[in-house]
Amino acid sequence: MAFYPGCRSFLNKEGWYPDGPLLMLLAEKDDWTPSGFCVELSKRDLVRDRTEAVVYPDAYHGFDAPDAPLRQRRDLPNVPDGTAHFGTDESARKDSIGRVTKFLQDNLRG
């Protein structure tokens, strides 16, 4: 499972694929680790059959944190202008908890 991972570096690695099932939980409004790179990666031939990418359209980075108001973080070295938003999106948080639970049940049997 990966919550809002940074997938940009994997796009440059031809032939990269996950060793096992991969669930990526992404925020469309994420300006810290943009979801587009992971969505693109999830569509590759070697990755597609092992990966599920879920994008929450109204969520920002940190959507799964409990009770975190939306705010900005500054001085981030890996963000173009050094500033990114993060905070809870309760709908995405609830959905992601359900997906994580199901993913673990489906993949950790026995």
Short mmCIF file of C-alpha atoms in Angstrom, two decimals:
data_model
loop_
_atom_site.label_atom_id
_atom_site.label_comp_id
_atom_site.label_asym_id
_atom_site.label_seq_id
_atom_site.Cartn_x
_atom_site.Cartn_y
_atom_site.Cartn_z
CA MET A 1 0.00 0.00 0.00
CA ALA A 2 1.20 3.46 -0.74
CA PHE A 3 -0.45 6.69 0.36
CA TYR A 4 0.38 9.59 -1.98
CA PRO A 5 3.74 8.15 -3.11
CA GLY A 6 6.19 10.01 -5.28
CA CYS A 7 6.18 8.03 -8.54
CA ARG A 8 8.12 10.44 -10.74
CA SER A 9 11.45 8.58 -10.44
CA PHE A 10 9.86 5.24 -11.37
CA LEU A 11 8.60 6.64 -14.69
CA ASN A 12 12.21 6.82 -15.88
CA LYS A 13 12.91 3.19 -15.01
CA GLU A 14 11.88 1.05 -17.97
CA GLY A 15 10.78 -2.37 -16.90
CA TRP A 16 10.01 -1.38 -13.30
CA TYR A 17 7.09 -3.22 -11.75
CA PRO A 18 5.98 -3.96 -8.19
CA ASP A 19 7.08 -7.27 -6.64
CA GLY A 20 3.52 -7.97 -5.53
CA PRO A 21 0.09 -6.37 -5.43
CA LEU A 22 0.16 -2.61 -5.01
CA LEU A 23 -2.62 -0.29 -3.87
CA MET A 24 -1.86 3.40 -4.42
CA LEU A 25 -4.11 5.91 -2.69
CA LEU A 26 -3.69 9.31 -4.31
CA ALA A 27 -5.00 12.85 -3.97
CA GLU A 28 -5.82 14.71 -7.16
CA LYS A 29 -5.14 18.11 -5.57
CA ASP A 30 -1.82 16.92 -4.13
CA ASP A 31 0.78 19.59 -4.93
CA TRP A 32 3.49 17.85 -2.87
CA THR A 33 3.54 14.44 -4.61
CA PRO A 34 1.29 14.87 -7.65
CA SER A 35 -0.94 11.89 -8.45
CA GLY A 36 -0.49 12.11 -12.22
CA PHE A 37 2.88 10.35 -12.20
CA CYS A 38 1.44 7.38 -10.29
CA VAL A 39 -1.64 7.19 -12.51
CA GLU A 40 0.62 7.13 -15.57
CA LEU A 41 2.83 4.47 -13.98
CA SER A 42 -0.18 2.32 -13.07
CA LYS A 43 -1.18 2.11 -16.75
CA ARG A 44 2.08 0.51 -17.91
CA ASP A 45 1.86 -3.05 -19.18
CA LEU A 46 4.03 -4.63 -16.47
CA VAL A 47 2.35 -2.64 -13.69
CA ARG A 48 -1.33 -2.60 -14.70
CA ASP A 49 -2.19 -6.16 -13.60
CA ARG A 50 -0.58 -5.76 -10.15
CA THR A 51 -1.65 -2.22 -9.30
CA GLU A 52 -4.77 -0.36 -8.32
CA ALA A 53 -4.52 3.43 -8.31
CA VAL A 54 -7.34 5.24 -6.51
CA VAL A 55 -7.49 9.01 -6.95
CA TYR A 56 -9.57 11.11 -4.58
CA PRO A 57 -10.65 14.17 -6.60
CA ASP A 58 -11.12 16.69 -3.77
CA ALA A 59 -8.23 15.57 -1.56
CA TYR A 60 -4.80 16.98 -0.81
CA HIS A 61 -1.65 15.32 0.55
CA GLY A 62 -2.29 13.92 4.03
CA PHE A 63 -5.98 13.28 3.38
CA ASP A 64 -5.89 10.26 5.70
CA ALA A 65 -4.65 12.15 8.76
CA PRO A 66 -7.32 12.38 11.45
CA ASP A 67 -8.66 15.87 12.13
CA ALA A 68 -5.92 17.82 10.33
CA PRO A 69 -7.22 21.13 8.99
CA LEU A 70 -6.14 22.06 5.47
CA ARG A 71 -3.00 24.20 5.62
CA GLN A 72 0.22 24.93 3.77
CA ARG A 73 3.68 23.66 4.50
CA ARG A 74 6.58 25.84 3.40
CA ASP A 75 10.27 25.37 2.66
CA LEU A 76 9.88 21.95 1.04
CA PRO A 77 12.96 21.21 -1.07
CA ASN A 78 11.21 18.81 -3.47
CA VAL A 79 8.32 21.13 -4.44
CA PRO A 80 8.80 23.70 -7.24
CA ASP A 81 7.78 26.76 -5.20
CA GLY A 82 8.60 25.16 -1.84
CA THR A 83 4.98 25.21 -0.67
CA ALA A 84 2.37 22.44 -0.59
CA HIS A 85 -1.05 21.89 0.95
CA PHE A 86 -2.05 19.05 3.25
CA GLY A 87 -4.97 18.14 5.44
CA THR A 88 -7.77 15.70 6.12
CA ASP A 89 -10.46 14.87 3.59
CA GLU A 90 -12.92 12.86 5.65
CA SER A 91 -14.58 11.17 2.68
CA ALA A 92 -11.24 10.05 1.22
CA ARG A 93 -10.04 9.02 4.67
CA LYS A 94 -13.05 6.76 5.27
CA ASP A 95 -12.86 5.24 1.81
CA SER A 96 -9.12 4.61 2.07
CA ILE A 97 -9.52 2.84 5.43
CA GLY A 98 -12.02 0.49 3.82
CA ARG A 99 -9.76 -0.13 0.83
CA VAL A 100 -6.72 -0.80 3.02
CA THR A 101 -8.70 -3.26 5.12
CA LYS A 102 -9.92 -5.11 2.03
CA PHE A 103 -6.46 -5.07 0.44
CA LEU A 104 -4.92 -6.63 3.54
CA GLN A 105 -7.67 -9.25 3.80
CA ASP A 106 -7.28 -10.17 0.12
CA ASN A 107 -3.50 -10.29 0.13
CA LEU A 108 -2.50 -11.60 3.56
CA ARG A 109 -4.58 -14.75 3.74
CA GLY A 110 -3.22 -17.84 5.40
#
